[in-house]
PDB file of C-alpha atoms in Angstrom:
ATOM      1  CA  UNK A   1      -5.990  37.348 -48.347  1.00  0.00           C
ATOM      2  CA  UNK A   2      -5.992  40.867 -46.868  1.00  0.00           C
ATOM      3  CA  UNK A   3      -2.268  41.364 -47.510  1.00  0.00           C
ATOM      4  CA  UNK A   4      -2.466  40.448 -50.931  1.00  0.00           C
ATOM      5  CA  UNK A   5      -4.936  42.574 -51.777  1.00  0.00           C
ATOM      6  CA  UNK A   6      -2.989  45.432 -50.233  1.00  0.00           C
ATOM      7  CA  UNK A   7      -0.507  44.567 -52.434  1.00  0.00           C
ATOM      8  CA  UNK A   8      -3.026  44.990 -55.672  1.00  0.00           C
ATOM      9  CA  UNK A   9      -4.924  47.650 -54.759  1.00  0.00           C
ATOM     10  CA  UNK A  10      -2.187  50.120 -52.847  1.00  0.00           C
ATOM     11  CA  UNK A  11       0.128  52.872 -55.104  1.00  0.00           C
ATOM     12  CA  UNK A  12       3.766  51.098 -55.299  1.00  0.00           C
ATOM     13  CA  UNK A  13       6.509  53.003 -54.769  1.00  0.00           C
ATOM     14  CA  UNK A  14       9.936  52.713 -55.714  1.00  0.00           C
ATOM     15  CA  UNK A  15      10.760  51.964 -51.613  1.00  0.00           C
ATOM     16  CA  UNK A  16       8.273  48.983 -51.603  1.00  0.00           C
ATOM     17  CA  UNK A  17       9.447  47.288 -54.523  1.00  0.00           C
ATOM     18  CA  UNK A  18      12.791  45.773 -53.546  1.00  0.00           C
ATOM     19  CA  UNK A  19      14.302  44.579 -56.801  1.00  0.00           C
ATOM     20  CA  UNK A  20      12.114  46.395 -58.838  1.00  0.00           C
ATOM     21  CA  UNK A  21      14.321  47.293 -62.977  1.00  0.00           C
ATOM     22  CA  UNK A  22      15.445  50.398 -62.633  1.00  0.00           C
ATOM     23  CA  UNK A  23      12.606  51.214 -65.170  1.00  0.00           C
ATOM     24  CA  UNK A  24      10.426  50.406 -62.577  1.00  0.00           C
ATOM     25  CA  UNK A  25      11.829  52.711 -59.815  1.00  0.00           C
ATOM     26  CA  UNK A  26      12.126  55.262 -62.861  1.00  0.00           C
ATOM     27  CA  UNK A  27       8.357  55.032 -63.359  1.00  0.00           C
ATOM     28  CA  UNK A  28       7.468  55.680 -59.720  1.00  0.00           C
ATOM     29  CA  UNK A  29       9.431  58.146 -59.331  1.00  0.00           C
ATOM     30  CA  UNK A  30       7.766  60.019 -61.942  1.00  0.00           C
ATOM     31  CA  UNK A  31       4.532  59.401 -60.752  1.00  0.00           C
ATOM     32  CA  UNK A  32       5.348  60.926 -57.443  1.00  0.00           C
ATOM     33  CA  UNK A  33       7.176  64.220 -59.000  1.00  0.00           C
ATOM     34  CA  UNK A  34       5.142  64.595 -62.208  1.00  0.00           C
ATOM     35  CA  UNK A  35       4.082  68.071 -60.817  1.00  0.00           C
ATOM     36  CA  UNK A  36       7.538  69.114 -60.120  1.00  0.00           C
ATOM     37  CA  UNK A  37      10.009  69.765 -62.715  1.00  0.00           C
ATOM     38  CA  UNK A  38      11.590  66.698 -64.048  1.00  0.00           C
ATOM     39  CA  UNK A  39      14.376  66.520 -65.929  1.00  0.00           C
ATOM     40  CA  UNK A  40      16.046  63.409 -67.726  1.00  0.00           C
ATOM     41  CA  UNK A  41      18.941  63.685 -65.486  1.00  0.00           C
ATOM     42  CA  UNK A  42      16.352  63.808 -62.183  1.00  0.00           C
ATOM     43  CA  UNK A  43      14.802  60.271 -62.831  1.00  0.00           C
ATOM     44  CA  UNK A  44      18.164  58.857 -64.322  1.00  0.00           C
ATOM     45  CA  UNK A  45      20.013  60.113 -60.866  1.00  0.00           C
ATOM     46  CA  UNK A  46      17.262  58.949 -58.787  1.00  0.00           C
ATOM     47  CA  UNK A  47      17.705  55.045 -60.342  1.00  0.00           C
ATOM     48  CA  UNK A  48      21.380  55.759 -60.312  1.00  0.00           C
ATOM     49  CA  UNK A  49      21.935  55.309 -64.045  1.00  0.00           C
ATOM     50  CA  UNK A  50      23.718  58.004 -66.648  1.00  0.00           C
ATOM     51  CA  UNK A  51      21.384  59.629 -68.493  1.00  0.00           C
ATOM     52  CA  UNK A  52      22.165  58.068 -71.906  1.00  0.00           C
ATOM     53  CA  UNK A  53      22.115  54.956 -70.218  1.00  0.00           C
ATOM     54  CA  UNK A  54      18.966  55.215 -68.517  1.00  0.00           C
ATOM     55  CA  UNK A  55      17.320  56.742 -71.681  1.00  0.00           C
ATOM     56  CA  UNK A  56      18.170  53.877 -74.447  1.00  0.00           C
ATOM     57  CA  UNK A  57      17.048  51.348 -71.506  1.00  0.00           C
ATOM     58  CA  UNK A  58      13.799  53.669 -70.530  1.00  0.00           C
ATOM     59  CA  UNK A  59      13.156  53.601 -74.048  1.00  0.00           C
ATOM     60  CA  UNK A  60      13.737  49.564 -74.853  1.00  0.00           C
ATOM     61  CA  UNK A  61      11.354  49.293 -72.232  1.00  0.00           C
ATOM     62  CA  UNK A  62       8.517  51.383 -72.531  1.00  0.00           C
ATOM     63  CA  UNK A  63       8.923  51.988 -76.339  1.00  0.00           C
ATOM     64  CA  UNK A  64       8.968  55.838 -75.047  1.00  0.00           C
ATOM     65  CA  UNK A  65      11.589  58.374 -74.447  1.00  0.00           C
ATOM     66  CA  UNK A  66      11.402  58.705 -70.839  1.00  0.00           C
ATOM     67  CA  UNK A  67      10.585  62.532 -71.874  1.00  0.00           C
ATOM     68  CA  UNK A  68       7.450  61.804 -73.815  1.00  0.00           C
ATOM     69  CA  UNK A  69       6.523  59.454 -71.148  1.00  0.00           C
ATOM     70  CA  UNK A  70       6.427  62.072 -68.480  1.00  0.00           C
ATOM     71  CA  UNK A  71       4.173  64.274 -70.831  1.00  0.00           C
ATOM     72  CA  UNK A  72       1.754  61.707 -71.559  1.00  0.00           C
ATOM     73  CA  UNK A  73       1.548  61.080 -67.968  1.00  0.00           C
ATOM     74  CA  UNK A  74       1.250  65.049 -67.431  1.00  0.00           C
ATOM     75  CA  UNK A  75      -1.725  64.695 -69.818  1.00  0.00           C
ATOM     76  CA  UNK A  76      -3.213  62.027 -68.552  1.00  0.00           C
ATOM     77  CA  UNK A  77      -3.342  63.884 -65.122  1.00  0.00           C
ATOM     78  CA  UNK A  78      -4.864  66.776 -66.413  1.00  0.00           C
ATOM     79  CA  UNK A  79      -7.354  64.929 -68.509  1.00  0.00           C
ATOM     80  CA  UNK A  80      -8.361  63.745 -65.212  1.00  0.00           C
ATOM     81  CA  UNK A  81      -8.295  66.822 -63.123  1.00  0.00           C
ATOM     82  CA  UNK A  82     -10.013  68.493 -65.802  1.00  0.00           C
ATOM     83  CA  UNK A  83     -13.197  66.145 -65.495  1.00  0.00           C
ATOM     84  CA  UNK A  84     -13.040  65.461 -61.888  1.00  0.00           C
ATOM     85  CA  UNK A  85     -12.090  68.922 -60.463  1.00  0.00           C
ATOM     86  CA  UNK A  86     -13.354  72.584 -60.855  1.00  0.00           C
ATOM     87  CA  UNK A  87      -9.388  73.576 -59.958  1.00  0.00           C
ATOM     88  CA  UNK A  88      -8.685  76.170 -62.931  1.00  0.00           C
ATOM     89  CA  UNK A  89      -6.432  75.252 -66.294  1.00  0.00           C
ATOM     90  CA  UNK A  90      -3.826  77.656 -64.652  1.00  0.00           C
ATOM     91  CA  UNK A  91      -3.768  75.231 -61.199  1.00  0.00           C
ATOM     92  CA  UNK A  92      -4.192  72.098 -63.251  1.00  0.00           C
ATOM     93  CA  UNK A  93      -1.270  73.521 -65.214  1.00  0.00           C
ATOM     94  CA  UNK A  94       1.518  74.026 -62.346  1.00  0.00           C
ATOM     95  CA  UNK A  95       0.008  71.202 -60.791  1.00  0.00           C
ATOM     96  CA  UNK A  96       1.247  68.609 -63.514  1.00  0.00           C
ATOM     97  CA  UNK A  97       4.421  70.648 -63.529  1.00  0.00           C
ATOM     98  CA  UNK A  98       3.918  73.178 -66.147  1.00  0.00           C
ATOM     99  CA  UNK A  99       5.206  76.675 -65.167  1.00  0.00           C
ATOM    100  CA  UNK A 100       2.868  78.692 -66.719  1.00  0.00           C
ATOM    101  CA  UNK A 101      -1.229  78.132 -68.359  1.00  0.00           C
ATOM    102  CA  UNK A 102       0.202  79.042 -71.875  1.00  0.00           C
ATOM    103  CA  UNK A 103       2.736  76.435 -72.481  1.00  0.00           C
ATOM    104  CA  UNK A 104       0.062  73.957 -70.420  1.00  0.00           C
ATOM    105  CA  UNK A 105      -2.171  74.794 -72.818  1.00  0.00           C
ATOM    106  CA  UNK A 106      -0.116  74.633 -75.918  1.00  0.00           C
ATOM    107  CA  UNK A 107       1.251  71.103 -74.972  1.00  0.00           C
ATOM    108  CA  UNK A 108      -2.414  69.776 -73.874  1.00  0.00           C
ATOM    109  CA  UNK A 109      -3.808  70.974 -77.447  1.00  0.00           C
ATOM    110  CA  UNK A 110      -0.723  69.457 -79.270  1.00  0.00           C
ATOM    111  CA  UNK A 111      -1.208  65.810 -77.278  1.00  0.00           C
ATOM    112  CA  UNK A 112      -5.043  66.179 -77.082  1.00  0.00           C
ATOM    113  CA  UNK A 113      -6.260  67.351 -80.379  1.00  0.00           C
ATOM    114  CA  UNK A 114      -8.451  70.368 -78.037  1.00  0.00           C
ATOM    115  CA  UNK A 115      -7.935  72.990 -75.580  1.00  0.00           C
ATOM    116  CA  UNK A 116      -8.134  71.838 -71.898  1.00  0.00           C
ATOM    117  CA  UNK A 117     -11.110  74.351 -71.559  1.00  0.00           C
ATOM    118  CA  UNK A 118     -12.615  72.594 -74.644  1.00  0.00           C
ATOM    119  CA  UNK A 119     -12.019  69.257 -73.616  1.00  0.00           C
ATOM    120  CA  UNK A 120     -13.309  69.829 -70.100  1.00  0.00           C
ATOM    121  CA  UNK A 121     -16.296  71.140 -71.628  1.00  0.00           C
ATOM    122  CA  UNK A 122     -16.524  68.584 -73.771  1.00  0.00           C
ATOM    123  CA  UNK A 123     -15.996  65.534 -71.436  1.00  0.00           C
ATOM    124  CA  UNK A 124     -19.109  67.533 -69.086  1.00  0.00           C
ATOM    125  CA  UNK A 125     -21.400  67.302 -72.212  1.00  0.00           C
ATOM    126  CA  UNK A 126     -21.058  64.001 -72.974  1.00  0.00           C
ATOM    127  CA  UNK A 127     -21.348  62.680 -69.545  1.00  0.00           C
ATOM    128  CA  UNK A 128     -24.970  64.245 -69.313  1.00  0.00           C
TER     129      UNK A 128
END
């Protein structure tokens, strides 16, 4: 019972999924760089596909391009560093792989609808 909740409850990775698609690997290996830089060619390499390849089958999978994928996920990270960290938007920002706070903040208002100052703000008002 104890090993299979393990199994449930523990972050996979790409080494403890023997036979895992190569969408699969491709998704944990962009959980476990999202705060580097990732190219296309990065998670297509690291699944051993071509890019071109590995984008039209990212993309039948996931309804996604594996580009917007990682920047949802890059969101999605911040959202929650944002709310559960007092880390700054310029940490936040290289630390979900952006290289600067200005284009962090331009892509987080573009995806998000607010700034990540505004949205940490507001996520701390409504939780009071």
């Amino acid at each position: 019972m104890y090993a299979i909740l393990c199994q449930l409850l523990l972050p996979r990775t790409a080494a403890g999924r023997y036979g895992a698609s190569p969408v699969d690997r491709a998704l944990d290996y962009i959980r476990l760089h999202l705060g580097e830089k990732l190219t296309i060619r990065d998670v297509a390499d690291s699944v051993g596909l071509s890019p071109s390849h590995f984008s039209r089958l990212f993309h039948s999978a996931t309804a996604l391009s594996p580009y917007e994928y990682i920047l949802l996920q890059r969101m999605d990270r911040a959202k929650t560093l944002l709310v559960t960290t007092t880390y700054s938007v310029k940490e936040i920002a290289y630390m979900v792989g952006y290289g600067n706070e200005a284009t962090f903040t331009t892509a987080f208002s573009d995806k998000v609808g607010v700034s990540p100052r505004a949205y940490r703000k507001l996520v701390n008002y409504l939780d009071l």
